[in-house]
PDB file of C-alpha atoms in Angstrom:
ATOM      1  CA  ASN A  20     -14.245 -94.713  91.746  1.00  0.00           C
ATOM      2  CA  LEU A  21     -11.386 -94.752  89.717  1.00  0.00           C
ATOM      3  CA  ARG A  22     -11.957 -90.933  88.707  1.00  0.00           C
ATOM      4  CA  ALA A  23     -11.447 -90.109  92.574  1.00  0.00           C
ATOM      5  CA  LEU A  24      -8.521 -92.125  92.949  1.00  0.00           C
ATOM      6  CA  MET A  25      -6.983 -90.479  90.330  1.00  0.00           C
ATOM      7  CA  ILE A  26      -7.311 -87.324  91.345  1.00  0.00           C
ATOM      8  CA  GLN A  27      -6.335 -88.258  94.993  1.00  0.00           C
ATOM      9  CA  LYS A  28      -3.263 -89.685  93.510  1.00  0.00           C
ATOM     10  CA  TYR A  29      -2.151 -86.441  92.259  1.00  0.00           C
ATOM     11  CA  LEU A  30      -3.353 -84.488  95.249  1.00  0.00           C
ATOM     12  CA  SER A  31      -1.465 -86.838  97.633  1.00  0.00           C
ATOM     13  CA  THR A  32       1.940 -85.204  98.631  1.00  0.00           C
ATOM     14  CA  ASP A  33       3.481 -87.541 101.378  1.00  0.00           C
ATOM     15  CA  ILE A  34       4.748 -91.368 100.223  1.00  0.00           C
ATOM     16  CA  ARG A  35       2.173 -93.421 102.117  1.00  0.00           C
ATOM     17  CA  SER A  36      -0.854 -91.809 100.920  1.00  0.00           C
ATOM     18  CA  LYS A  37       0.776 -91.762  97.370  1.00  0.00           C
ATOM     19  CA  PHE A  38       1.306 -95.798  97.794  1.00  0.00           C
ATOM     20  CA  MET A  39      -2.056 -96.429  99.338  1.00  0.00           C
ATOM     21  CA  VAL A  40      -3.628 -94.953  96.181  1.00  0.00           C
ATOM     22  CA  ASN A  41      -1.469 -96.438  94.135  1.00  0.00           C
ATOM     23  CA  LEU A  42      -2.240 -99.548  95.274  1.00  0.00           C
ATOM     24  CA  LYS A  43      -6.146 -99.071  95.318  1.00  0.00           C
ATOM     25  CA  ILE A  44      -5.828 -97.954  91.543  1.00  0.00           C
ATOM     26  CA  ARG A  45      -3.836-101.140  90.585  1.00  0.00           C
ATOM     27  CA  LYS A  46      -6.861-103.293  92.682  1.00  0.00           C
ATOM     28  CA  LEU A  47      -9.569-101.469  90.835  1.00  0.00           C
ATOM     29  CA  LYS A  48      -7.769-101.982  87.295  1.00  0.00           C
ATOM     30  CA  ASN A  49      -7.318-105.729  88.112  1.00  0.00           C
ATOM     31  CA  GLY A  50     -10.981-105.738  88.931  1.00  0.00           C
ATOM     32  CA  LEU A  51     -11.983-104.154  85.549  1.00  0.00           C
ATOM     33  CA  LYS A  52      -9.640-106.368  83.771  1.00  0.00           C
ATOM     34  CA  LYS A  53     -11.317-109.610  85.206  1.00  0.00           C
ATOM     35  CA  LEU A  54     -14.841-108.149  84.416  1.00  0.00           C
ATOM     36  CA  GLY A  55     -13.563-107.516  80.874  1.00  0.00           C
ATOM     37  CA  ILE A  56     -14.292-103.994  80.840  1.00  0.00           C
ATOM     38  CA  PHE A  57     -11.026-102.568  81.383  1.00  0.00           C
ATOM     39  CA  LYS A  58      -9.780-100.416  78.527  1.00  0.00           C
ATOM     40  CA  PRO A  59      -6.635 -98.684  78.626  1.00  0.00           C
ATOM     41  CA  ASP A  60      -7.505 -95.482  76.252  1.00  0.00           C
ATOM     42  CA  LEU A  61     -10.869 -94.803  78.896  1.00  0.00           C
ATOM     43  CA  ILE A  62      -8.025 -95.177  81.853  1.00  0.00           C
ATOM     44  CA  LYS A  63      -5.518 -92.765  80.101  1.00  0.00           C
ATOM     45  CA  LYS A  64      -8.510 -90.248  79.527  1.00  0.00           C
ATOM     46  CA  ILE A  65      -9.530 -90.513  83.520  1.00  0.00           C
ATOM     47  CA  GLU A  66      -5.851 -89.846  84.707  1.00  0.00           C
ATOM     48  CA  GLU A  67      -5.851 -86.770  82.179  1.00  0.00           C
ATOM     49  CA  GLU A  68      -8.853 -85.290  83.875  1.00  0.00           C
ATOM     50  CA  GLY A  69      -7.455 -86.465  87.294  1.00  0.00           C
ATOM     51  CA  ARG A  70      -4.197 -84.407  86.448  1.00  0.00           C
ATOM     52  CA  GLY A  71      -6.231 -81.407  85.209  1.00  0.00           C
ATOM     53  CA  VAL A  72      -8.498 -81.233  88.488  1.00  0.00           C
ATOM     54  CA  ALA A  73      -5.211 -81.565  90.675  1.00  0.00           C
ATOM     55  CA  LYS A  74      -3.836 -78.737  88.691  1.00  0.00           C
ATOM     56  CA  PHE A  75      -6.836 -76.562  89.156  1.00  0.00           C
ATOM     57  CA  LYS A  76      -6.750 -77.107  93.051  1.00  0.00           C
ATOM     58  CA  PHE A  77      -2.928 -76.518  93.225  1.00  0.00           C
ATOM     59  CA  LEU A  78      -3.515 -73.272  91.257  1.00  0.00           C
ATOM     60  CA  GLU A  79      -6.459 -72.514  93.893  1.00  0.00           C
ATOM     61  CA  MET A  80      -4.267 -73.306  96.882  1.00  0.00           C
ATOM     62  CA  LEU A  81      -1.529 -70.931  95.153  1.00  0.00           C
ATOM     63  CA  ARG A  82      -4.017 -68.264  94.991  1.00  0.00           C
ATOM     64  CA  GLU A  83      -5.325 -68.417  98.506  1.00  0.00           C
ATOM     65  CA  ALA A  84      -1.495 -68.604  99.471  1.00  0.00           C
ATOM     66  CA  PHE A  85      -0.794 -65.594  97.810  1.00  0.00           C
ATOM     67  CA  ALA A  86      -3.913 -63.719  98.843  1.00  0.00           C
ATOM     68  CA  GLU A  87      -2.811 -64.378 102.583  1.00  0.00           C
ATOM     69  CA  ARG A  88       0.632 -63.025 101.787  1.00  0.00           C
ATOM     70  CA  ALA A  89      -0.681 -59.802 100.267  1.00  0.00           C
ATOM     71  CA  THR A  90      -3.009 -58.987 103.525  1.00  0.00           C
ATOM     72  CA  LEU A  91       0.461 -59.549 105.915  1.00  0.00           C
ATOM     73  CA  VAL A  92       1.434 -56.475 107.514  1.00  0.00           C
ATOM     74  CA  SER A  93       5.283 -57.425 107.922  1.00  0.00           C
ATOM     75  CA  PHE A  94       7.200 -60.171 106.282  1.00  0.00           C
ATOM     76  CA  GLN A  95       9.263 -60.666 109.501  1.00  0.00           C
ATOM     77  CA  THR A  96       6.106 -62.723 111.449  1.00  0.00           C
ATOM     78  CA  PRO A  97       5.462 -66.479 112.102  1.00  0.00           C
ATOM     79  CA  GLY A  98       2.511 -65.847 109.939  1.00  0.00           C
ATOM     80  CA  TYR A  99       4.700 -65.026 107.011  1.00  0.00           C
ATOM     81  CA  LYS A 100       6.818 -68.274 107.720  1.00  0.00           C
ATOM     82  CA  LEU A 101       3.855 -70.552 107.456  1.00  0.00           C
ATOM     83  CA  VAL A 102       2.450 -68.702 104.246  1.00  0.00           C
ATOM     84  CA  LYS A 103       6.063 -68.794 102.617  1.00  0.00           C
ATOM     85  CA  ASN A 104       5.925 -73.072 103.409  1.00  0.00           C
ATOM     86  CA  LYS A 105       2.458 -73.148 102.032  1.00  0.00           C
ATOM     87  CA  ILE A 106       3.652 -71.433  98.664  1.00  0.00           C
ATOM     88  CA  LYS A 107       6.554 -73.895  98.626  1.00  0.00           C
ATOM     89  CA  THR A 108       4.965 -76.909  99.197  1.00  0.00           C
ATOM     90  CA  VAL A 109       2.255 -76.216  96.464  1.00  0.00           C
ATOM     91  CA  LEU A 110       5.052 -75.326  93.864  1.00  0.00           C
ATOM     92  CA  LYS A 111       6.684 -78.526  94.817  1.00  0.00           C
ATOM     93  CA  ALA A 112       3.448 -80.518  94.080  1.00  0.00           C
ATOM     94  CA  PHE A 113       3.148 -78.569  90.857  1.00  0.00           C
ATOM     95  CA  LYS A 114       6.502 -79.886  90.138  1.00  0.00           C
ATOM     96  CA  ALA A 115       5.823 -83.613  91.208  1.00  0.00           C
ATOM     97  CA  LEU A 116       2.818 -83.555  88.890  1.00  0.00           C
ATOM     98  CA  GLY A 117       5.042 -82.810  86.379  1.00  0.00           C
ATOM     99  CA  GLU A 118       3.813 -79.454  85.483  1.00  0.00           C
ATOM    100  CA  PRO A 119       6.252 -77.101  86.786  1.00  0.00           C
ATOM    101  CA  LEU A 120       5.080 -73.127  87.042  1.00  0.00           C
ATOM    102  CA  ALA A 121       7.507 -70.875  85.659  1.00  0.00           C
ATOM    103  CA  LYS A 122       8.641 -67.991  87.117  1.00  0.00           C
ATOM    104  CA  PHE A 123       6.537 -65.398  85.426  1.00  0.00           C
ATOM    105  CA  GLU A 124       3.575 -67.538  85.770  1.00  0.00           C
ATOM    106  CA  ILE A 125       3.963 -67.480  89.437  1.00  0.00           C
ATOM    107  CA  LYS A 126       4.739 -63.496  89.282  1.00  0.00           C
ATOM    108  CA  ALA A 127       1.681 -63.295  86.818  1.00  0.00           C
ATOM    109  CA  LEU A 128      -0.415 -65.059  89.538  1.00  0.00           C
ATOM    110  CA  ARG A 129       0.955 -63.080  92.600  1.00  0.00           C
ATOM    111  CA  ASP A 130       0.302 -59.834  90.885  1.00  0.00           C
ATOM    112  CA  SER A 131      -2.819 -60.499  89.527  1.00  0.00           C
ATOM    113  CA  VAL A 132      -3.793 -61.517  93.357  1.00  0.00           C
ATOM    114  CA  ASN A 133      -2.261 -58.461  94.979  1.00  0.00           C
ATOM    115  CA  LYS A 134      -4.398 -56.352  92.572  1.00  0.00           C
ATOM    116  CA  GLU A 135      -7.429 -57.782  93.769  1.00  0.00           C
ATOM    117  CA  ILE A 136      -6.366 -57.765  97.612  1.00  0.00           C
ATOM    118  CA  PHE A 137      -5.156 -53.882  96.847  1.00  0.00           C
ATOM    119  CA  ASP A 138      -8.397 -52.927  96.030  1.00  0.00           C
ATOM    120  CA  ILE A 139     -10.110 -54.657  99.017  1.00  0.00           C
ATOM    121  CA  VAL A 140      -7.607 -52.988 101.714  1.00  0.00           C
ATOM    122  CA  ARG A 141      -7.866 -49.822  99.588  1.00  0.00           C
ATOM    123  CA  GLU A 142     -11.383 -49.509 100.372  1.00  0.00           C
ATOM    124  CA  GLU A 143     -10.861 -50.668 103.982  1.00  0.00           C
ATOM    125  CA  TYR A 144      -8.051 -47.913 104.595  1.00  0.00           C
ATOM    126  CA  LEU A 145     -10.419 -45.175 103.155  1.00  0.00           C
ATOM    127  CA  LYS A 146     -13.070 -46.243 105.453  1.00  0.00           C
ATOM    128  CA  ILE A 147     -10.807 -46.316 108.748  1.00  0.00           C
ATOM    129  CA  GLU A 148      -9.113 -42.814 107.322  1.00  0.00           C
ATOM    130  CA  MET A 149     -12.590 -41.518 107.329  1.00  0.00           C
ATOM    131  CA  GLN A 150     -12.922 -42.940 111.068  1.00  0.00           C
ATOM    132  CA  SER A 151      -9.713 -41.315 112.319  1.00  0.00           C
ATOM    133  CA  GLU A 152     -11.080 -37.850 111.135  1.00  0.00           C
ATOM    134  CA  LEU A 153     -14.230 -38.327 113.340  1.00  0.00           C
ATOM    135  CA  GLN A 154     -12.063 -39.966 115.856  1.00  0.00           C
ATOM    136  CA  PRO A 155      -8.486 -38.740 116.154  1.00  0.00           C
ATOM    137  CA  ASN A 156      -7.935 -40.097 119.390  1.00  0.00           C
ATOM    138  CA  ARG A 157      -8.507 -43.675 118.975  1.00  0.00           C
ATOM    139  CA  ILE A 158      -5.172 -45.290 119.058  1.00  0.00           C
ATOM    140  CA  ASP A 159      -6.957 -48.561 117.611  1.00  0.00           C
ATOM    141  CA  VAL A 160      -7.911 -46.798 114.554  1.00  0.00           C
ATOM    142  CA  ILE A 161      -4.630 -44.994 114.042  1.00  0.00           C
ATOM    143  CA  GLN A 162      -2.643 -48.434 113.933  1.00  0.00           C
ATOM    144  CA  ARG A 163      -5.048 -49.870 111.856  1.00  0.00           C
ATOM    145  CA  LYS A 164      -4.440 -46.890 109.265  1.00  0.00           C
ATOM    146  CA  LYS A 165      -0.888 -47.354 109.526  1.00  0.00           C
ATOM    147  CA  ASP A 166      -1.147 -51.086 109.034  1.00  0.00           C
ATOM    148  CA  LEU A 167      -3.376 -50.837 105.801  1.00  0.00           C
ATOM    149  CA  LEU A 168      -1.385 -48.081 104.404  1.00  0.00           C
ATOM    150  CA  GLY A 169       1.785 -50.151 104.752  1.00  0.00           C
ATOM    151  CA  ILE A 170       0.154 -53.253 102.989  1.00  0.00           C
ATOM    152  CA  LEU A 171      -1.051 -50.697 100.520  1.00  0.00           C
ATOM    153  CA  GLU A 172       2.413 -49.397  99.820  1.00  0.00           C
ATOM    154  CA  ARG A 173       4.124 -52.948  99.913  1.00  0.00           C
ATOM    155  CA  LEU A 174       1.485 -54.243  97.044  1.00  0.00           C
ATOM    156  CA  LYS A 175       1.599 -51.084  95.032  1.00  0.00           C
ATOM    157  CA  GLU A 176       5.684 -51.366  94.820  1.00  0.00           C
ATOM    158  CA  GLU A 177       5.744 -55.236  94.683  1.00  0.00           C
ATOM    159  CA  SER A 178       3.125 -55.863  91.906  1.00  0.00           C
ATOM    160  CA  ASN A 179       3.675 -52.029  90.031  1.00  0.00           C
ATOM    161  CA  ILE A 180       0.227 -51.188  90.619  1.00  0.00           C
ATOM    162  CA  LEU A 181      -0.369 -47.323  88.953  1.00  0.00           C
ATOM    163  CA  MET A 182      -3.682 -46.819  91.219  1.00  0.00           C
ATOM    164  CA  ASP A 183      -3.293 -44.031  93.813  1.00  0.00           C
ATOM    165  CA  ILE A 184      -4.257 -45.100  97.248  1.00  0.00           C
ATOM    166  CA  LYS A 185      -6.147 -42.111  98.067  1.00  0.00           C
ATOM    167  CA  PRO A 186      -8.692 -41.250  94.900  1.00  0.00           C
ATOM    168  CA  GLU A 187      -8.867 -37.459  93.805  1.00  0.00           C
ATOM    169  CA  MET A 188     -12.083 -36.387  95.974  1.00  0.00           C
ATOM    170  CA  PHE A 189     -10.190 -37.644  99.046  1.00  0.00           C
ATOM    171  CA  LYS A 190      -6.973 -35.431  98.095  1.00  0.00           C
ATOM    172  CA  LYS A 191      -8.887 -32.424  97.437  1.00  0.00           C
ATOM    173  CA  LYS A 192     -11.109 -32.971 100.800  1.00  0.00           C
ATOM    174  CA  ALA A 193      -7.794 -33.296 102.594  1.00  0.00           C
ATOM    175  CA  GLN A 194      -6.141 -30.143 101.053  1.00  0.00           C
ATOM    176  CA  ALA A 195      -9.458 -27.932 101.806  1.00  0.00           C
ATOM    177  CA  ALA A 196      -9.068 -28.617 105.465  1.00  0.00           C
TER     178      ALA A 196
END
């Protein structure tokens, strides 16, 4: 299928697989020419569709990498290095596609993902905080609460999130106690 090969052409990152895909595309085009159904404008359209699908997949991969990054407690871990390399690889793939992302686009995507993750982590933090009030001596709960608070503070600072970590009703409850 020519469409699948075109998508694969743009998703391939190493030289060997690019070469193999290009070879298959050439073979398929030659077969279409022999059958007399080769149309250059149709091929161009399919190629553009392939580029579009590849760009979409790269955006999803970048979004996923930023989500992984947002959940990290510290950037001093081997996990962060893996995520950082994943982000670099996807950005290089965009460049190879001929459509590099501008810094503001990357930052906007990162901030968008950070805000989504902030909401999820915040909800988890509030649950853990209630649990820590009920079980103040559990070390694992205290550590989890500390980790989640660290993530929330980092996301808040990194993406300029204005939302409070603790809602007003929790603040009032803490002041009353």
